[in-house]
Short mmCIF file of C-alpha atoms in Angstrom, two decimals:
data_model
loop_
_atom_site.label_atom_id
_atom_site.label_comp_id
_atom_site.label_asym_id
_atom_site.label_seq_id
_atom_site.Cartn_x
_atom_site.Cartn_y
_atom_site.Cartn_z
CA MET A 1 48.98 100.15 86.91
CA SER A 2 50.66 103.15 85.30
CA GLU A 3 52.36 105.90 87.22
CA SER A 4 50.62 109.23 87.69
CA VAL A 5 51.87 112.21 85.70
CA SER A 6 53.02 113.88 88.93
CA THR A 7 55.01 110.78 89.93
CA VAL A 8 56.67 110.63 86.51
CA LYS A 9 57.38 114.37 86.57
CA ALA A 10 59.03 114.03 90.00
CA GLU A 11 61.22 111.19 88.67
CA LEU A 12 62.22 113.23 85.61
CA ASP A 13 62.99 116.22 87.85
CA ARG A 14 65.23 113.97 89.98
CA LEU A 15 66.93 112.47 86.93
CA THR A 16 67.59 115.92 85.45
CA ALA A 17 68.97 117.26 88.75
CA GLU A 18 71.25 114.23 88.99
CA PHE A 19 72.42 114.90 85.43
CA PHE A 20 73.36 118.50 86.25
CA GLY A 21 74.98 117.36 89.51
CA ALA A 22 77.33 115.02 87.62
CA PHE A 23 79.47 118.01 86.58
CA ASP A 24 79.73 119.63 90.03
CA ASN A 25 83.24 119.93 91.47
CA ARG A 26 82.67 122.85 93.84
CA ASP A 27 84.54 123.09 97.14
CA GLY A 28 87.22 120.66 95.95
CA GLY A 29 84.73 117.84 95.40
CA ALA A 30 85.12 115.37 92.57
CA ALA A 31 82.72 115.59 89.66
CA ASP A 32 81.03 112.28 88.82
CA VAL A 33 80.51 112.56 85.05
CA GLY A 34 80.69 108.77 84.89
CA ARG A 35 77.22 108.60 86.43
CA LEU A 36 75.91 109.50 82.98
CA ARG A 37 76.53 105.84 82.11
CA ARG A 38 73.73 105.00 84.56
CA LEU A 39 71.44 107.94 83.71
CA MET A 40 71.58 107.44 79.93
CA LEU A 41 71.00 104.54 77.60
CA PRO A 42 74.36 103.20 76.34
CA GLY A 43 73.49 104.17 72.75
CA GLY A 44 72.35 107.66 73.73
CA VAL A 45 73.02 110.59 71.42
CA ILE A 46 74.44 113.92 72.58
CA VAL A 47 74.44 117.01 70.35
CA VAL A 48 75.78 120.52 70.85
CA THR A 49 74.63 123.12 68.32
CA ALA A 50 76.68 126.13 69.50
CA PRO A 51 79.30 127.40 69.93
CA ARG A 52 80.49 124.56 67.64
CA TYR A 53 78.26 121.80 66.29
CA ALA A 54 79.26 118.31 67.41
CA VAL A 55 77.64 114.91 67.94
CA TYR A 56 78.82 112.48 70.63
CA GLY A 57 78.11 109.02 71.90
CA VAL A 58 77.98 108.60 75.67
CA GLU A 59 81.62 107.51 76.10
CA GLU A 60 82.91 110.18 73.67
CA PHE A 61 81.12 112.80 75.74
CA ILE A 62 82.23 111.56 79.16
CA ALA A 63 85.98 111.09 78.64
CA PRO A 64 87.09 114.70 77.93
CA ARG A 65 84.77 116.10 80.62
CA GLU A 66 86.09 113.71 83.24
CA LEU A 67 89.59 114.95 82.45
CA LEU A 68 88.67 118.64 82.37
CA LEU A 69 86.82 118.45 85.69
CA SER A 70 89.59 116.50 87.43
CA ASP A 71 92.88 117.90 86.08
CA GLY A 72 92.62 121.28 87.85
CA ARG A 73 91.78 123.36 84.78
CA LEU A 74 88.03 123.71 85.53
CA THR A 75 87.37 124.17 89.23
CA ASP A 76 84.51 125.28 91.45
CA PHE A 77 82.22 124.36 88.55
CA HIS A 78 78.53 123.62 88.53
CA GLU A 79 75.53 123.82 86.21
CA TRP A 80 71.90 124.28 87.12
CA GLU A 81 68.55 124.38 85.41
CA THR A 82 66.87 127.79 85.48
CA ASP A 83 63.51 126.88 83.95
CA GLU A 84 61.93 123.91 82.22
CA ARG A 85 58.92 122.60 80.38
CA THR A 86 58.33 118.85 80.42
CA GLU A 87 55.91 116.89 78.25
CA ILE A 88 55.05 113.31 79.21
CA ALA A 89 53.21 110.86 76.96
CA ASP A 90 52.97 107.28 78.14
CA GLY A 91 56.53 105.87 78.27
CA VAL A 92 58.30 108.81 76.64
CA ALA A 93 58.97 112.38 77.70
CA CYS A 94 60.83 115.46 76.56
CA ARG A 95 62.11 118.45 78.50
CA ILE A 96 63.44 121.80 77.34
CA GLY A 97 64.78 124.52 79.53
CA GLY A 98 67.37 127.10 80.32
CA TYR A 99 70.51 126.49 82.30
CA ARG A 100 73.45 128.41 83.69
CA LYS A 101 77.01 127.35 84.48
CA SER A 102 79.75 128.84 86.59
CA GLY A 103 83.30 128.02 87.62
CA LEU A 104 86.94 128.92 87.13
CA LEU A 105 88.66 127.85 83.90
CA ASP A 106 92.44 128.13 84.10
CA GLY A 107 91.95 130.41 87.12
CA GLU A 108 89.63 132.83 85.31
CA PRO A 109 85.86 133.20 85.84
CA TYR A 110 83.92 130.94 83.52
CA VAL A 111 80.18 131.59 83.23
CA GLY A 112 77.55 130.96 80.65
CA GLY A 113 74.28 129.33 79.89
CA GLY A 114 71.88 128.42 77.21
CA THR A 115 69.22 125.85 76.43
CA LYS A 116 69.22 122.10 77.01
CA THR A 117 66.76 119.52 75.77
CA PHE A 118 66.36 115.98 77.07
CA GLN A 119 64.56 112.97 75.63
CA PHE A 120 63.54 110.30 78.15
CA ALA A 121 62.14 106.79 77.87
CA ARG A 122 60.71 104.43 80.48
CA THR A 123 62.85 101.28 80.33
CA PRO A 124 62.51 98.03 82.29
CA ASP A 125 65.06 99.59 84.70
CA GLY A 126 63.18 102.90 85.08
CA TRP A 127 63.35 106.24 83.31
CA ARG A 128 66.56 106.96 81.39
CA ILE A 129 67.88 109.77 79.19
CA THR A 130 67.93 108.60 75.58
CA ALA A 131 69.37 111.83 74.15
CA PHE A 132 70.18 115.38 75.10
CA SER A 133 71.32 118.43 73.24
CA TRP A 134 72.31 121.94 74.13
CA HIS A 135 72.93 125.36 72.64
CA ASP A 136 75.22 127.74 74.51
CA GLU A 137 74.51 131.44 74.39
CA PRO A 138 77.15 133.46 72.50
#
Protein backbone atom coordinates (compact mmCIF):
# COMPACT_ATOMS: atom_id res chain seq x y z
CA MET A 1 0.00 0.00 0.00
CA SER A 2 1.46 3.36 -0.99
CA GLU A 3 1.57 6.37 1.26
CA SER A 4 -0.91 9.18 0.77
CA VAL A 5 0.33 12.43 -0.75
CA SER A 6 -0.34 14.23 2.55
CA THR A 7 1.72 11.65 4.47
CA VAL A 8 4.61 11.99 2.01
CA LYS A 9 4.36 15.80 2.10
CA ALA A 10 4.52 15.74 5.92
CA GLU A 11 7.63 13.54 5.78
CA LEU A 12 9.30 15.84 3.24
CA ASP A 13 8.40 18.87 5.40
CA ARG A 14 10.04 17.13 8.39
CA LEU A 15 13.11 16.17 6.38
CA THR A 16 13.52 19.73 5.06
CA ALA A 17 13.10 21.24 8.54
CA GLU A 18 15.71 18.82 9.88
CA PHE A 19 18.03 19.86 7.05
CA PHE A 20 17.73 23.55 7.93
CA GLY A 21 18.10 22.72 11.64
CA ALA A 22 21.47 21.05 11.00
CA PHE A 23 23.11 24.49 10.71
CA ASP A 24 21.59 26.02 13.86
CA ASN A 25 24.04 27.08 16.56
CA ARG A 26 21.92 29.71 18.31
CA ASP A 27 22.19 30.28 22.05
CA GLY A 28 25.60 28.58 22.21
CA GLY A 29 24.25 25.28 20.90
CA ALA A 30 26.30 23.06 18.63
CA ALA A 31 25.30 22.80 14.99
CA ASP A 32 24.88 19.22 13.77
CA VAL A 33 25.89 19.49 10.10
CA GLY A 34 26.97 15.85 10.28
CA ARG A 35 23.31 14.83 10.31
CA LEU A 36 23.34 15.50 6.56
CA ARG A 37 25.07 12.12 6.26
CA ARG A 38 21.79 10.57 7.44
CA LEU A 39 19.43 12.91 5.55
CA MET A 40 21.20 12.58 2.19
CA LEU A 41 22.29 9.71 0.02
CA PRO A 42 26.08 9.22 0.30
CA GLY A 43 26.54 10.08 -3.40
CA GLY A 44 24.34 13.17 -3.19
CA VAL A 45 25.21 16.24 -5.23
CA ILE A 46 25.25 19.78 -3.82
CA VAL A 47 25.46 22.85 -6.06
CA VAL A 48 25.64 26.56 -5.31
CA THR A 49 25.06 28.90 -8.25
CA ALA A 50 25.72 32.26 -6.56
CA PRO A 51 27.58 34.09 -5.20
CA ARG A 52 30.20 31.69 -6.63
CA TYR A 53 29.40 28.53 -8.57
CA ALA A 54 30.62 25.33 -6.91
CA VAL A 55 29.74 21.63 -6.84
CA TYR A 56 30.25 19.46 -3.75
CA GLY A 57 29.89 15.89 -2.64
CA VAL A 58 28.34 15.34 0.78
CA GLU A 59 31.63 15.12 2.69
CA GLU A 60 33.16 18.08 0.82
CA PHE A 61 30.14 20.15 1.81
CA ILE A 62 30.02 19.09 5.47
CA ALA A 63 33.66 19.54 6.52
CA PRO A 64 34.12 23.32 6.09
CA ARG A 65 30.66 24.06 7.52
CA GLU A 66 31.30 21.96 10.60
CA LEU A 67 34.45 24.01 11.20
CA LEU A 68 32.82 27.39 10.51
CA LEU A 69 29.88 26.66 12.81
CA SER A 70 32.08 25.36 15.65
CA ASP A 71 35.22 27.53 15.63
CA GLY A 72 33.51 30.70 16.92
CA ARG A 73 33.54 32.62 13.64
CA LEU A 74 29.84 32.07 12.80
CA THR A 75 27.65 32.23 15.89
CA ASP A 76 23.97 32.58 16.70
CA PHE A 77 23.32 31.24 13.19
CA HIS A 78 20.23 29.67 11.75
CA GLU A 79 18.47 29.23 8.41
CA TRP A 80 14.77 28.80 7.76
CA GLU A 81 12.48 28.16 4.85
CA THR A 82 10.18 31.09 4.01
CA ASP A 83 8.04 29.47 1.33
CA GLU A 84 8.00 26.27 -0.69
CA ARG A 85 6.38 24.34 -3.49
CA THR A 86 6.68 20.56 -3.43
CA GLU A 87 5.87 18.16 -6.26
CA ILE A 88 5.52 14.45 -5.48
CA ALA A 89 5.36 11.71 -8.11
CA ASP A 90 5.48 8.13 -6.89
CA GLY A 91 8.90 7.59 -5.25
CA VAL A 92 10.46 10.91 -6.23
CA ALA A 93 9.81 14.51 -5.23
CA CYS A 94 11.23 17.97 -5.73
CA ARG A 95 10.90 21.12 -3.64
CA ILE A 96 11.79 24.72 -4.40
CA GLY A 97 11.48 27.61 -2.04
CA GLY A 98 12.87 30.69 -0.46
CA TYR A 99 14.99 30.77 2.65
CA ARG A 100 16.60 33.28 4.97
CA LYS A 101 19.68 33.06 7.19
CA SER A 102 20.91 35.08 10.11
CA GLY A 103 23.83 35.08 12.53
CA LEU A 104 27.04 36.82 13.48
CA LEU A 105 30.12 36.29 11.28
CA ASP A 106 33.33 37.43 12.97
CA GLY A 107 31.16 39.44 15.37
CA GLU A 108 29.29 41.30 12.63
CA PRO A 109 25.65 40.77 11.58
CA TYR A 110 25.37 38.19 8.83
CA VAL A 111 22.03 37.96 7.03
CA GLY A 112 20.89 36.81 3.66
CA GLY A 113 18.67 34.49 1.77
CA GLY A 114 17.83 33.12 -1.59
CA THR A 115 16.37 30.04 -3.19
CA LYS A 116 16.99 26.37 -2.40
CA THR A 117 15.89 23.33 -4.35
CA PHE A 118 15.81 19.75 -3.09
CA GLN A 119 15.47 16.45 -4.92
CA PHE A 120 14.15 13.54 -2.85
CA ALA A 121 13.82 9.81 -3.43
CA ARG A 122 12.03 7.10 -1.46
CA THR A 123 14.70 4.55 -0.53
CA PRO A 124 14.34 1.24 1.34
CA ASP A 125 15.27 3.28 4.46
CA GLY A 126 12.70 6.05 3.83
CA TRP A 127 12.82 9.39 2.06
CA ARG A 128 16.28 10.90 1.54
CA ILE A 129 17.69 14.00 -0.13
CA THR A 130 19.47 13.00 -3.33
CA ALA A 131 20.59 16.51 -4.27
CA PHE A 132 20.12 20.12 -3.32
CA SER A 133 21.20 23.41 -4.77
CA TRP A 134 20.92 27.03 -3.80
CA HIS A 135 21.31 30.54 -5.13
CA ASP A 136 22.03 33.33 -2.67
CA GLU A 137 20.62 36.77 -3.31
CA PRO A 138 23.27 39.40 -4.12
